[in-house]
C-alpha cells in the first residue's frame, strides 16, 4: 500500500514538472547558436543536401562512431549472454538445432519476391542518405528487417554467422580508417573533405559522407541481423 | 495549440505512461515495454523542442535554399540526436531482453518478485 502511494507521488511530481515545462514552452521562430551555423554554412562547408546527415556523419561524427560502438558492444553483450545459456543448457554435448514448423507457401513465395526488393530499398536508403531523408542507420534497419523476414519464412535455414561478422568488422575498420584519413589529408578526424565535394545535390557529392553512410548501413544491417539470429537460437 | 506543443505534451504523456508501466507491472517483459515507451516519449519531446514555427525538413532542394535556411528549416541538431538516441535505445533494449531470457532460463519465471536477491 505504502509502495503504491510512493509510486503515485513520484508520478504526480513528474507530471507537475512536465506540466510546468509544457506550460512555459513557446515555439521558436528562428534557429540559434550552433544550429544557425550548420544551417547557413553547412551546405557550403560539407556539400551535403541533407543537413541531418552532415550533422550526424561529420559535425558530430565522433558521436556517431561512439554510437556504432555502443551498438556493437550491445550486440556482442547480447550474444555473450545468450550463448552461455546454450552451453549450460542441457549439459549434453551438441544439442541438435531446433526444428521449426515450415511456414506456409504464401509466405515463402512472398519472401522470394520481396526479399531482394527490401534489400535493394535498404541499399537505396543508405546510398542516398546525403540527399534525401535516410542514412546508414535507417538503411541498416531496413536490411535487418529483410533478414528478419527471411528468418520468419525459412526458420530452419540460418545465415552464415561468419559472413555477417566479416561484413561488420570490415566496415567498422574501414569507417575508422576513413576517419583517420581525414586527420592526415584534411581538417581532422572524420572530416569528409578528403575527396572532392562534387556537385551539390548529386549522388557523388559531399565527400566521404555517402561512403560512411554505406559503411554504417552495412555494419548496422549485419549487426542487427546477427542480433536477431542470436535471439532466434 | 501549435503543432509542436501537441507533440511535446504527447511525449510527456508517453513518458508518464511508460513510468507507470514500469512501476506497476511485475513482469520483466512488460517493464521492458514500459522502458521502450519512455524512450519513444523522450524522442518526441526532443523533436518537438527542435521545431521552428512553419519549419520544414532540413534538406536543401529547390524550395529550401541556403540563404534563408535559418528561418525555414527545423533545427537539425535534435533530429541528429534523436537518431543517435533511437539506436542506443535499441541496443539497450536488446541487452535487457537478453537478460530477461537469461533470468527466465535460470528461474523459469519472468516475475520480478522471483529475483529477491536483487532487492536492496
mmCIF file of C-alpha atoms in Angstrom:
data_model
loop_
_atom_site.group_PDB
_atom_site.id
_atom_site.type_symbol
_atom_site.label_atom_id
_atom_site.label_comp_id
_atom_site.label_asym_id
_atom_site.label_seq_id
_atom_site.Cartn_x
_atom_site.Cartn_y
_atom_site.Cartn_z
ATOM 1 C CA UNK A 1 0.000 0.000 0.000
ATOM 2 C CA UNK A 2 2.746 2.407 1.006
ATOM 3 C CA UNK A 3 4.661 1.396 -2.066
ATOM 4 C CA UNK A 4 1.717 2.261 -4.254
ATOM 5 C CA UNK A 5 1.392 5.629 -2.554
ATOM 6 C CA UNK A 6 5.024 6.459 -3.223
ATOM 7 C CA UNK A 7 4.566 5.394 -6.804
ATOM 8 C CA UNK A 8 1.626 7.722 -7.261
ATOM 9 C CA UNK A 9 3.536 10.525 -5.555
ATOM 10 C CA UNK A 10 6.518 10.069 -7.873
ATOM 11 C CA UNK A 11 4.291 10.063 -10.933
ATOM 12 C CA UNK A 12 2.391 13.125 -9.712
ATOM 13 C CA UNK A 13 5.605 15.068 -9.102
ATOM 14 C CA UNK A 14 6.891 14.057 -12.516
ATOM 15 C CA UNK A 15 3.615 15.146 -14.088
ATOM 16 C CA UNK A 16 3.790 18.504 -12.314
ATOM 17 C CA UNK A 17 7.300 19.033 -13.603
ATOM 18 C CA UNK A 18 6.253 18.192 -17.150
ATOM 19 C CA UNK A 19 3.155 20.371 -16.836
ATOM 20 C CA UNK A 20 5.333 23.301 -15.900
ATOM 21 C CA UNK A 21 7.706 22.725 -18.796
ATOM 22 C CA UNK A 22 4.886 22.273 -21.293
ATOM 23 C CA UNK A 23 3.082 25.332 -19.956
ATOM 24 C CA UNK A 24 6.086 27.604 -20.354
ATOM 25 C CA UNK A 25 7.022 26.232 -23.738
ATOM 26 C CA UNK A 26 6.777 28.511 -26.708
ATOM 27 C CA UNK A 27 7.734 27.587 -30.210
ATOM 28 C CA UNK A 28 10.956 29.002 -31.540
ATOM 29 C CA UNK A 29 10.803 31.095 -34.668
ATOM 30 C CA UNK A 30 14.451 31.083 -35.613
ATOM 31 C CA UNK A 31 17.464 28.844 -35.289
ATOM 32 C CA UNK A 32 20.040 29.919 -32.766
ATOM 33 C CA UNK A 33 23.606 29.139 -31.847
ATOM 34 C CA UNK A 34 25.336 26.232 -33.488
ATOM 35 C CA UNK A 35 22.253 25.178 -35.472
ATOM 36 C CA UNK A 36 22.306 28.517 -37.219
ATOM 37 C CA UNK A 37 25.874 27.947 -38.239
ATOM 38 C CA UNK A 38 25.010 24.472 -39.515
ATOM 39 C CA UNK A 39 22.048 25.833 -41.478
ATOM 40 C CA UNK A 40 23.851 28.725 -43.121
ATOM 41 C CA UNK A 41 27.327 27.272 -43.599
ATOM 42 C CA UNK A 42 26.658 23.521 -43.616
ATOM 43 C CA UNK A 43 25.837 23.248 -47.297
ATOM 44 C CA UNK A 44 28.906 25.115 -48.489
ATOM 45 C CA UNK A 45 31.249 23.543 -45.927
ATOM 46 C CA UNK A 46 30.337 19.892 -46.423
ATOM 47 C CA UNK A 47 28.283 19.850 -49.604
ATOM 48 C CA UNK A 48 25.539 17.539 -48.354
ATOM 49 C CA UNK A 49 21.933 18.390 -49.167
ATOM 50 C CA UNK A 50 20.638 16.543 -46.123
ATOM 51 C CA UNK A 51 21.675 18.693 -43.194
ATOM 52 C CA UNK A 52 20.888 15.989 -40.640
ATOM 53 C CA UNK A 53 23.289 13.664 -42.457
ATOM 54 C CA UNK A 54 26.067 16.230 -42.336
ATOM 55 C CA UNK A 55 25.459 16.827 -38.634
ATOM 56 C CA UNK A 56 25.369 13.097 -37.883
ATOM 57 C CA UNK A 57 28.249 11.978 -40.084
ATOM 58 C CA UNK A 58 30.677 14.871 -39.967
ATOM 59 C CA UNK A 59 29.998 17.629 -37.436
ATOM 60 C CA UNK A 60 29.105 15.116 -34.749
ATOM 61 C CA UNK A 61 30.986 12.260 -36.396
ATOM 62 C CA UNK A 62 32.710 11.191 -33.220
ATOM 63 C CA UNK A 63 29.314 10.697 -31.545
ATOM 64 C CA UNK A 64 28.234 8.506 -34.423
ATOM 65 C CA UNK A 65 31.384 6.435 -34.117
ATOM 66 C CA UNK A 66 30.619 6.049 -30.423
ATOM 67 C CA UNK A 67 27.056 5.119 -31.243
ATOM 68 C CA UNK A 68 28.165 2.443 -33.667
ATOM 69 C CA UNK A 69 30.482 1.181 -30.950
ATOM 70 C CA UNK A 70 27.618 1.067 -28.445
ATOM 71 C CA UNK A 71 25.547 -0.923 -30.903
ATOM 72 C CA UNK A 72 28.463 -3.283 -31.483
ATOM 73 C CA UNK A 73 29.007 -3.759 -27.756
ATOM 74 C CA UNK A 74 25.334 -4.401 -27.143
ATOM 75 C CA UNK A 75 25.252 -6.976 -29.945
ATOM 76 C CA UNK A 76 28.370 -8.606 -28.505
ATOM 77 C CA UNK A 77 26.924 -8.500 -24.982
ATOM 78 C CA UNK A 78 23.624 -9.997 -26.084
ATOM 79 C CA UNK A 79 25.380 -12.808 -27.906
ATOM 80 C CA UNK A 80 27.549 -13.444 -24.851
ATOM 81 C CA UNK A 81 24.525 -13.618 -22.551
ATOM 82 C CA UNK A 82 22.563 -15.819 -24.907
ATOM 83 C CA UNK A 83 25.450 -18.134 -25.664
ATOM 84 C CA UNK A 84 26.268 -19.002 -22.080
ATOM 85 C CA UNK A 85 22.712 -20.221 -21.665
ATOM 86 C CA UNK A 86 23.119 -22.608 -24.565
ATOM 87 C CA UNK A 87 26.313 -24.125 -23.231
ATOM 88 C CA UNK A 88 24.906 -24.643 -19.779
ATOM 89 C CA UNK A 89 21.554 -25.580 -21.234
ATOM 90 C CA UNK A 90 21.204 -29.328 -21.265
ATOM 91 C CA UNK A 91 24.626 -30.316 -20.096
ATOM 92 C CA UNK A 92 24.757 -32.635 -23.061
ATOM 93 C CA UNK A 93 27.133 -32.020 -25.923
ATOM 94 C CA UNK A 94 25.987 -30.979 -29.395
ATOM 95 C CA UNK A 95 22.318 -30.410 -28.883
ATOM 96 C CA UNK A 96 20.692 -30.804 -32.298
ATOM 97 C CA UNK A 97 19.458 -27.466 -33.597
ATOM 98 C CA UNK A 98 15.778 -26.922 -33.003
ATOM 99 C CA UNK A 99 13.392 -27.725 -35.805
ATOM 100 C CA UNK A 100 10.691 -25.202 -36.551
ATOM 101 C CA UNK A 101 7.482 -25.764 -38.436
ATOM 102 C CA UNK A 102 7.765 -24.801 -42.074
ATOM 103 C CA UNK A 103 5.984 -21.578 -42.955
ATOM 104 C CA UNK A 104 3.186 -21.626 -45.497
ATOM 105 C CA UNK A 105 3.746 -21.479 -49.211
ATOM 106 C CA UNK A 106 2.301 -17.983 -49.398
ATOM 107 C CA UNK A 107 4.932 -16.632 -47.025
ATOM 108 C CA UNK A 108 7.720 -18.477 -48.822
ATOM 109 C CA UNK A 109 6.660 -17.170 -52.243
ATOM 110 C CA UNK A 110 6.318 -13.658 -50.871
ATOM 111 C CA UNK A 111 9.814 -13.968 -49.478
ATOM 112 C CA UNK A 112 11.340 -14.816 -52.818
ATOM 113 C CA UNK A 113 9.574 -11.854 -54.427
ATOM 114 C CA UNK A 114 10.057 -9.276 -51.690
ATOM 115 C CA UNK A 115 13.433 -10.168 -50.187
ATOM 116 C CA UNK A 116 15.572 -8.650 -52.972
ATOM 117 C CA UNK A 117 13.303 -5.625 -53.175
ATOM 118 C CA UNK A 118 13.556 -4.921 -49.455
ATOM 119 C CA UNK A 119 17.334 -5.337 -49.585
ATOM 120 C CA UNK A 120 17.519 -3.004 -52.569
ATOM 121 C CA UNK A 121 15.364 -0.459 -50.765
ATOM 122 C CA UNK A 122 17.699 -0.549 -47.766
ATOM 123 C CA UNK A 123 20.690 -0.015 -50.040
ATOM 124 C CA UNK A 124 18.874 2.841 -51.782
ATOM 125 C CA UNK A 125 18.163 4.499 -48.443
ATOM 126 C CA UNK A 126 21.746 4.488 -47.313
ATOM 127 C CA UNK A 127 23.290 5.376 -50.658
ATOM 128 C CA UNK A 128 21.041 8.438 -50.932
ATOM 129 C CA UNK A 129 21.461 9.321 -47.279
ATOM 130 C CA UNK A 130 23.134 12.633 -48.028
ATOM 131 C CA UNK A 131 20.386 13.782 -50.424
ATOM 132 C CA UNK A 132 17.094 12.500 -49.059
ATOM 133 C CA UNK A 133 15.789 11.570 -45.630
ATOM 134 C CA UNK A 134 17.645 8.450 -44.632
ATOM 135 C CA UNK A 135 21.154 7.349 -43.933
ATOM 136 C CA UNK A 136 23.192 4.452 -42.706
ATOM 137 C CA UNK A 137 21.155 3.589 -39.631
ATOM 138 C CA UNK A 138 17.799 3.686 -41.361
ATOM 139 C CA UNK A 139 19.047 1.684 -44.330
ATOM 140 C CA UNK A 140 20.666 -0.807 -41.972
ATOM 141 C CA UNK A 141 17.374 -1.221 -40.126
ATOM 142 C CA UNK A 142 15.582 -1.923 -43.420
ATOM 143 C CA UNK A 143 18.197 -4.553 -44.300
ATOM 144 C CA UNK A 144 17.771 -6.101 -40.854
ATOM 145 C CA UNK A 145 14.020 -6.260 -41.445
ATOM 146 C CA UNK A 146 14.723 -8.176 -44.671
ATOM 147 C CA UNK A 147 16.848 -10.597 -42.647
ATOM 148 C CA UNK A 148 14.053 -10.925 -40.083
ATOM 149 C CA UNK A 149 11.609 -11.714 -42.873
ATOM 150 C CA UNK A 150 13.992 -14.346 -44.190
ATOM 151 C CA UNK A 151 14.220 -15.916 -40.750
ATOM 152 C CA UNK A 152 10.440 -15.948 -40.362
ATOM 153 C CA UNK A 153 9.813 -17.506 -43.749
ATOM 154 C CA UNK A 154 12.639 -20.073 -43.673
ATOM 155 C CA UNK A 155 13.061 -20.778 -39.979
ATOM 156 C CA UNK A 156 15.264 -23.816 -40.469
ATOM 157 C CA UNK A 157 17.889 -22.133 -42.599
ATOM 158 C CA UNK A 158 20.366 -19.835 -40.958
ATOM 159 C CA UNK A 159 22.501 -17.112 -42.388
ATOM 160 C CA UNK A 160 26.217 -17.555 -42.190
ATOM 161 C CA UNK A 161 27.434 -16.066 -38.937
ATOM 162 C CA UNK A 162 30.932 -15.778 -40.288
ATOM 163 C CA UNK A 163 29.776 -13.713 -43.240
ATOM 164 C CA UNK A 164 27.793 -11.290 -41.080
ATOM 165 C CA UNK A 165 30.732 -10.933 -38.722
ATOM 166 C CA UNK A 166 33.172 -10.329 -41.571
ATOM 167 C CA UNK A 167 30.976 -7.660 -43.161
ATOM 168 C CA UNK A 168 30.514 -5.997 -39.813
ATOM 169 C CA UNK A 169 34.116 -5.879 -38.710
ATOM 170 C CA UNK A 170 35.386 -4.936 -42.156
ATOM 171 C CA UNK A 171 33.013 -1.983 -42.426
ATOM 172 C CA UNK A 172 33.806 -0.876 -38.882
ATOM 173 C CA UNK A 173 37.523 -0.991 -39.630
ATOM 174 C CA UNK A 174 37.114 0.926 -42.893
ATOM 175 C CA UNK A 175 34.990 3.542 -41.093
ATOM 176 C CA UNK A 176 37.775 4.275 -38.606
ATOM 177 C CA UNK A 177 40.387 4.248 -41.391
ATOM 178 C CA UNK A 178 38.384 6.801 -43.396
ATOM 179 C CA UNK A 179 38.196 8.902 -40.254
ATOM 180 C CA UNK A 180 41.972 8.722 -39.830
ATOM 181 C CA UNK A 181 42.380 9.636 -43.490
ATOM 182 C CA UNK A 182 40.665 12.888 -42.581
ATOM 183 C CA UNK A 183 43.340 13.604 -39.974
ATOM 184 C CA UNK A 184 46.132 13.127 -42.500
ATOM 185 C CA UNK A 185 44.657 14.755 -45.595
ATOM 186 C CA UNK A 186 42.177 17.245 -44.240
ATOM 187 C CA UNK A 187 40.959 19.191 -41.214
ATOM 188 C CA UNK A 188 40.595 16.477 -38.614
ATOM 189 C CA UNK A 189 39.170 13.131 -37.581
ATOM 190 C CA UNK A 190 36.178 12.127 -39.757
ATOM 191 C CA UNK A 191 36.453 15.212 -41.940
ATOM 192 C CA UNK A 192 34.587 14.467 -45.155
ATOM 193 C CA UNK A 193 36.601 16.769 -47.416
ATOM 194 C CA UNK A 194 39.237 14.167 -48.175
ATOM 195 C CA UNK A 195 37.888 13.637 -51.671
ATOM 196 C CA UNK A 196 36.391 16.482 -53.761
ATOM 197 C CA UNK A 197 32.926 17.602 -52.693
ATOM 198 C CA UNK A 198 31.463 17.292 -56.192
ATOM 199 C CA UNK A 199 28.270 18.917 -57.449
ATOM 200 C CA UNK A 200 25.911 19.934 -54.690
ATOM 201 C CA UNK A 201 22.852 17.700 -54.684
ATOM 202 C CA UNK A 202 24.175 14.985 -56.994
ATOM 203 C CA UNK A 203 24.759 11.364 -55.999
ATOM 204 C CA UNK A 204 28.543 11.708 -55.997
ATOM 205 C CA UNK A 205 28.814 14.670 -53.697
ATOM 206 C CA UNK A 206 29.525 15.558 -50.088
ATOM 207 C CA UNK A 207 32.934 13.891 -49.983
ATOM 208 C CA UNK A 208 33.075 10.955 -47.635
ATOM 209 C CA UNK A 209 29.511 11.214 -46.322
ATOM 210 C CA UNK A 210 27.941 8.698 -48.753
ATOM 211 C CA UNK A 211 30.838 6.280 -48.245
ATOM 212 C CA UNK A 212 30.497 6.442 -44.477
ATOM 213 C CA UNK A 213 26.735 6.047 -44.819
ATOM 214 C CA UNK A 214 27.255 2.876 -46.852
ATOM 215 C CA UNK A 215 29.668 1.511 -44.252
ATOM 216 C CA UNK A 216 27.334 2.338 -41.365
ATOM 217 C CA UNK A 217 24.444 0.790 -43.276
ATOM 218 C CA UNK A 218 26.325 -2.475 -43.839
ATOM 219 C CA UNK A 219 27.540 -2.524 -40.262
ATOM 220 C CA UNK A 220 24.166 -1.822 -38.690
ATOM 221 C CA UNK A 221 22.394 -4.243 -41.026
ATOM 222 C CA UNK A 222 24.739 -7.138 -40.280
ATOM 223 C CA UNK A 223 24.835 -6.308 -36.569
ATOM 224 C CA UNK A 224 21.074 -6.252 -36.200
ATOM 225 C CA UNK A 225 20.851 -9.359 -38.359
ATOM 226 C CA UNK A 226 23.199 -11.312 -36.123
ATOM 227 C CA UNK A 227 21.384 -9.952 -33.045
ATOM 228 C CA UNK A 228 18.079 -11.261 -34.411
ATOM 229 C CA UNK A 229 19.679 -14.586 -35.190
ATOM 230 C CA UNK A 230 21.003 -14.796 -31.631
ATOM 231 C CA UNK A 231 17.537 -14.210 -30.249
ATOM 232 C CA UNK A 232 16.141 -16.894 -32.527
ATOM 233 C CA UNK A 233 18.582 -19.537 -31.373
ATOM 234 C CA UNK B 1 -2.401 24.957 -29.931
ATOM 235 C CA UNK B 2 0.738 24.887 -32.069
ATOM 236 C CA UNK B 3 1.750 21.542 -33.506
ATOM 237 C CA UNK B 4 4.973 21.262 -31.544
ATOM 238 C CA UNK B 5 3.118 21.701 -28.227
ATOM 239 C CA UNK B 6 0.893 18.761 -29.124
ATOM 240 C CA UNK B 7 3.945 16.624 -29.841
ATOM 241 C CA UNK B 8 5.599 17.849 -26.632
ATOM 242 C CA UNK B 9 2.576 17.045 -24.465
ATOM 243 C CA UNK B 10 2.170 13.653 -26.127
ATOM 244 C CA UNK B 11 5.821 12.929 -25.444
ATOM 245 C CA UNK B 12 5.445 13.847 -21.774
ATOM 246 C CA UNK B 13 2.306 11.695 -21.521
ATOM 247 C CA UNK B 14 4.167 8.758 -23.054
ATOM 248 C CA UNK B 15 6.987 9.186 -20.530
ATOM 249 C CA UNK B 16 4.450 9.103 -17.678
ATOM 250 C CA UNK B 17 2.640 6.080 -19.130
ATOM 251 C CA UNK B 18 5.929 4.243 -19.537
ATOM 252 C CA UNK B 19 6.995 5.071 -15.976
ATOM 253 C CA UNK B 20 3.639 3.873 -14.700
ATOM 254 C CA UNK B 21 4.005 0.651 -16.677
ATOM 255 C CA UNK B 22 7.448 0.092 -15.189
ATOM 256 C CA UNK B 23 6.191 0.751 -11.649
ATOM 257 C CA UNK B 24 3.031 -1.315 -11.735
ATOM 258 C CA UNK B 25 3.985 -4.410 -13.687
ATOM 259 C CA UNK B 26 5.746 -7.363 -12.170
ATOM 260 C CA UNK B 27 6.525 -8.997 -15.471
ATOM 261 C CA UNK B 28 10.005 -8.188 -16.759
ATOM 262 C CA UNK B 29 8.934 -8.107 -20.402
ATOM 263 C CA UNK B 30 6.234 -5.563 -19.581
ATOM 264 C CA UNK B 31 8.780 -3.445 -17.750
ATOM 265 C CA UNK B 32 10.966 -3.508 -20.846
ATOM 266 C CA UNK B 33 7.964 -2.424 -22.918
ATOM 267 C CA UNK B 34 7.479 0.413 -20.430
ATOM 268 C CA UNK B 35 11.090 1.421 -20.945
ATOM 269 C CA UNK B 36 10.574 1.479 -24.716
ATOM 270 C CA UNK B 37 7.531 3.710 -24.273
ATOM 271 C CA UNK B 38 9.577 6.138 -22.151
ATOM 272 C CA UNK B 39 12.235 6.072 -24.850
ATOM 273 C CA UNK B 40 9.703 6.990 -27.532
ATOM 274 C CA UNK B 41 8.325 9.758 -25.343
ATOM 275 C CA UNK B 42 11.753 11.276 -24.872
ATOM 276 C CA UNK B 43 12.363 11.186 -28.609
ATOM 277 C CA UNK B 44 9.094 13.005 -29.224
ATOM 278 C CA UNK B 45 9.967 15.680 -26.669
ATOM 279 C CA UNK B 46 13.369 16.203 -28.267
ATOM 280 C CA UNK B 47 11.924 16.501 -31.757
ATOM 281 C CA UNK B 48 9.281 18.935 -30.506
ATOM 282 C CA UNK B 49 11.921 21.167 -28.908
ATOM 283 C CA UNK B 50 13.737 21.422 -32.230
ATOM 284 C CA UNK B 51 10.721 22.676 -34.118
ATOM 285 C CA UNK B 52 10.786 26.115 -35.693
ATOM 286 C CA UNK B 53 7.421 27.738 -36.466
ATOM 287 C CA UNK B 54 6.492 26.848 -40.037
ATOM 288 C CA UNK B 55 9.747 24.971 -40.483
ATOM 289 C CA UNK B 56 10.345 22.176 -42.940
ATOM 290 C CA UNK B 57 12.799 19.277 -43.088
ATOM 291 C CA UNK B 58 16.460 20.369 -43.037
ATOM 292 C CA UNK B 59 17.197 19.115 -46.535
ATOM 293 C CA UNK B 60 18.230 21.600 -49.199
ATOM 294 C CA UNK B 61 16.462 21.434 -52.564
ATOM 295 C CA UNK B 62 14.705 23.815 -54.969
ATOM 296 C CA UNK B 63 12.410 25.190 -52.276
ATOM 297 C CA UNK B 64 14.756 25.307 -49.304
ATOM 298 C CA UNK B 65 17.706 27.459 -50.291
ATOM 299 C CA UNK B 66 20.727 28.206 -48.206
ATOM 300 C CA UNK B 67 20.151 31.954 -47.944
ATOM 301 C CA UNK B 68 17.091 31.903 -45.700
ATOM 302 C CA UNK B 69 17.711 28.464 -44.249
ATOM 303 C CA UNK B 70 17.836 29.656 -40.668
ATOM 304 C CA UNK B 71 14.164 30.633 -40.622
ATOM 305 C CA UNK B 72 12.522 27.952 -42.770
ATOM 306 C CA UNK B 73 14.096 24.688 -41.608
ATOM 307 C CA UNK B 74 13.733 22.951 -38.274
ATOM 308 C CA UNK B 75 16.723 22.529 -36.017
ATOM 309 C CA UNK B 76 18.889 19.688 -37.402
ATOM 310 C CA UNK B 77 20.703 19.043 -34.128
ATOM 311 C CA UNK B 78 17.796 17.463 -32.162
ATOM 312 C CA UNK B 79 16.970 15.323 -35.196
ATOM 313 C CA UNK B 80 20.531 14.027 -35.276
ATOM 314 C CA UNK B 81 20.428 13.478 -31.510
ATOM 315 C CA UNK B 82 17.184 11.531 -31.757
ATOM 316 C CA UNK B 83 18.697 9.400 -34.497
ATOM 317 C CA UNK B 84 21.511 8.552 -32.104
ATOM 318 C CA UNK B 85 19.100 8.012 -29.214
ATOM 319 C CA UNK B 86 16.930 5.584 -31.189
ATOM 320 C CA UNK B 87 19.912 3.387 -31.997
ATOM 321 C CA UNK B 88 21.229 3.472 -28.430
ATOM 322 C CA UNK B 89 17.734 2.676 -27.145
ATOM 323 C CA UNK B 90 17.634 -0.308 -29.459
ATOM 324 C CA UNK B 91 20.950 -1.570 -28.125
ATOM 325 C CA UNK B 92 19.831 -1.131 -24.512
ATOM 326 C CA UNK B 93 16.551 -2.928 -25.232
ATOM 327 C CA UNK B 94 18.417 -5.809 -26.841
ATOM 328 C CA UNK B 95 20.638 -6.168 -23.777
ATOM 329 C CA UNK B 96 17.632 -6.014 -21.443
ATOM 330 C CA UNK B 97 15.802 -8.656 -23.448
ATOM 331 C CA UNK B 98 18.772 -10.985 -23.383
ATOM 332 C CA UNK B 99 18.961 -10.537 -19.601
ATOM 333 C CA UNK B 100 15.252 -11.390 -19.480
ATOM 334 C CA UNK B 101 15.956 -14.560 -21.458
ATOM 335 C CA UNK B 102 18.740 -15.412 -19.013
ATOM 336 C CA UNK B 103 16.548 -14.806 -15.963
ATOM 337 C CA UNK B 104 13.833 -16.966 -17.465
ATOM 338 C CA UNK B 105 16.294 -19.758 -18.086
ATOM 339 C CA UNK B 106 17.672 -19.773 -14.575
ATOM 340 C CA UNK B 107 14.450 -19.112 -12.642
ATOM 341 C CA UNK B 108 11.800 -20.339 -15.108
ATOM 342 C CA UNK B 109 9.742 -17.264 -14.380
ATOM 343 C CA UNK B 110 9.538 -13.691 -15.635
ATOM 344 C CA UNK B 111 8.197 -12.134 -12.462
ATOM 345 C CA UNK B 112 10.397 -9.578 -10.739
ATOM 346 C CA UNK B 113 9.302 -10.990 -7.375
ATOM 347 C CA UNK B 114 11.343 -14.107 -8.042
ATOM 348 C CA UNK B 115 14.531 -12.050 -8.235
ATOM 349 C CA UNK B 116 14.508 -11.345 -4.499
ATOM 350 C CA UNK B 117 18.286 -11.417 -4.180
ATOM 351 C CA UNK B 118 18.431 -8.272 -6.328
ATOM 352 C CA UNK B 119 16.488 -6.323 -3.748
ATOM 353 C CA UNK B 120 18.292 -3.705 -1.700
#
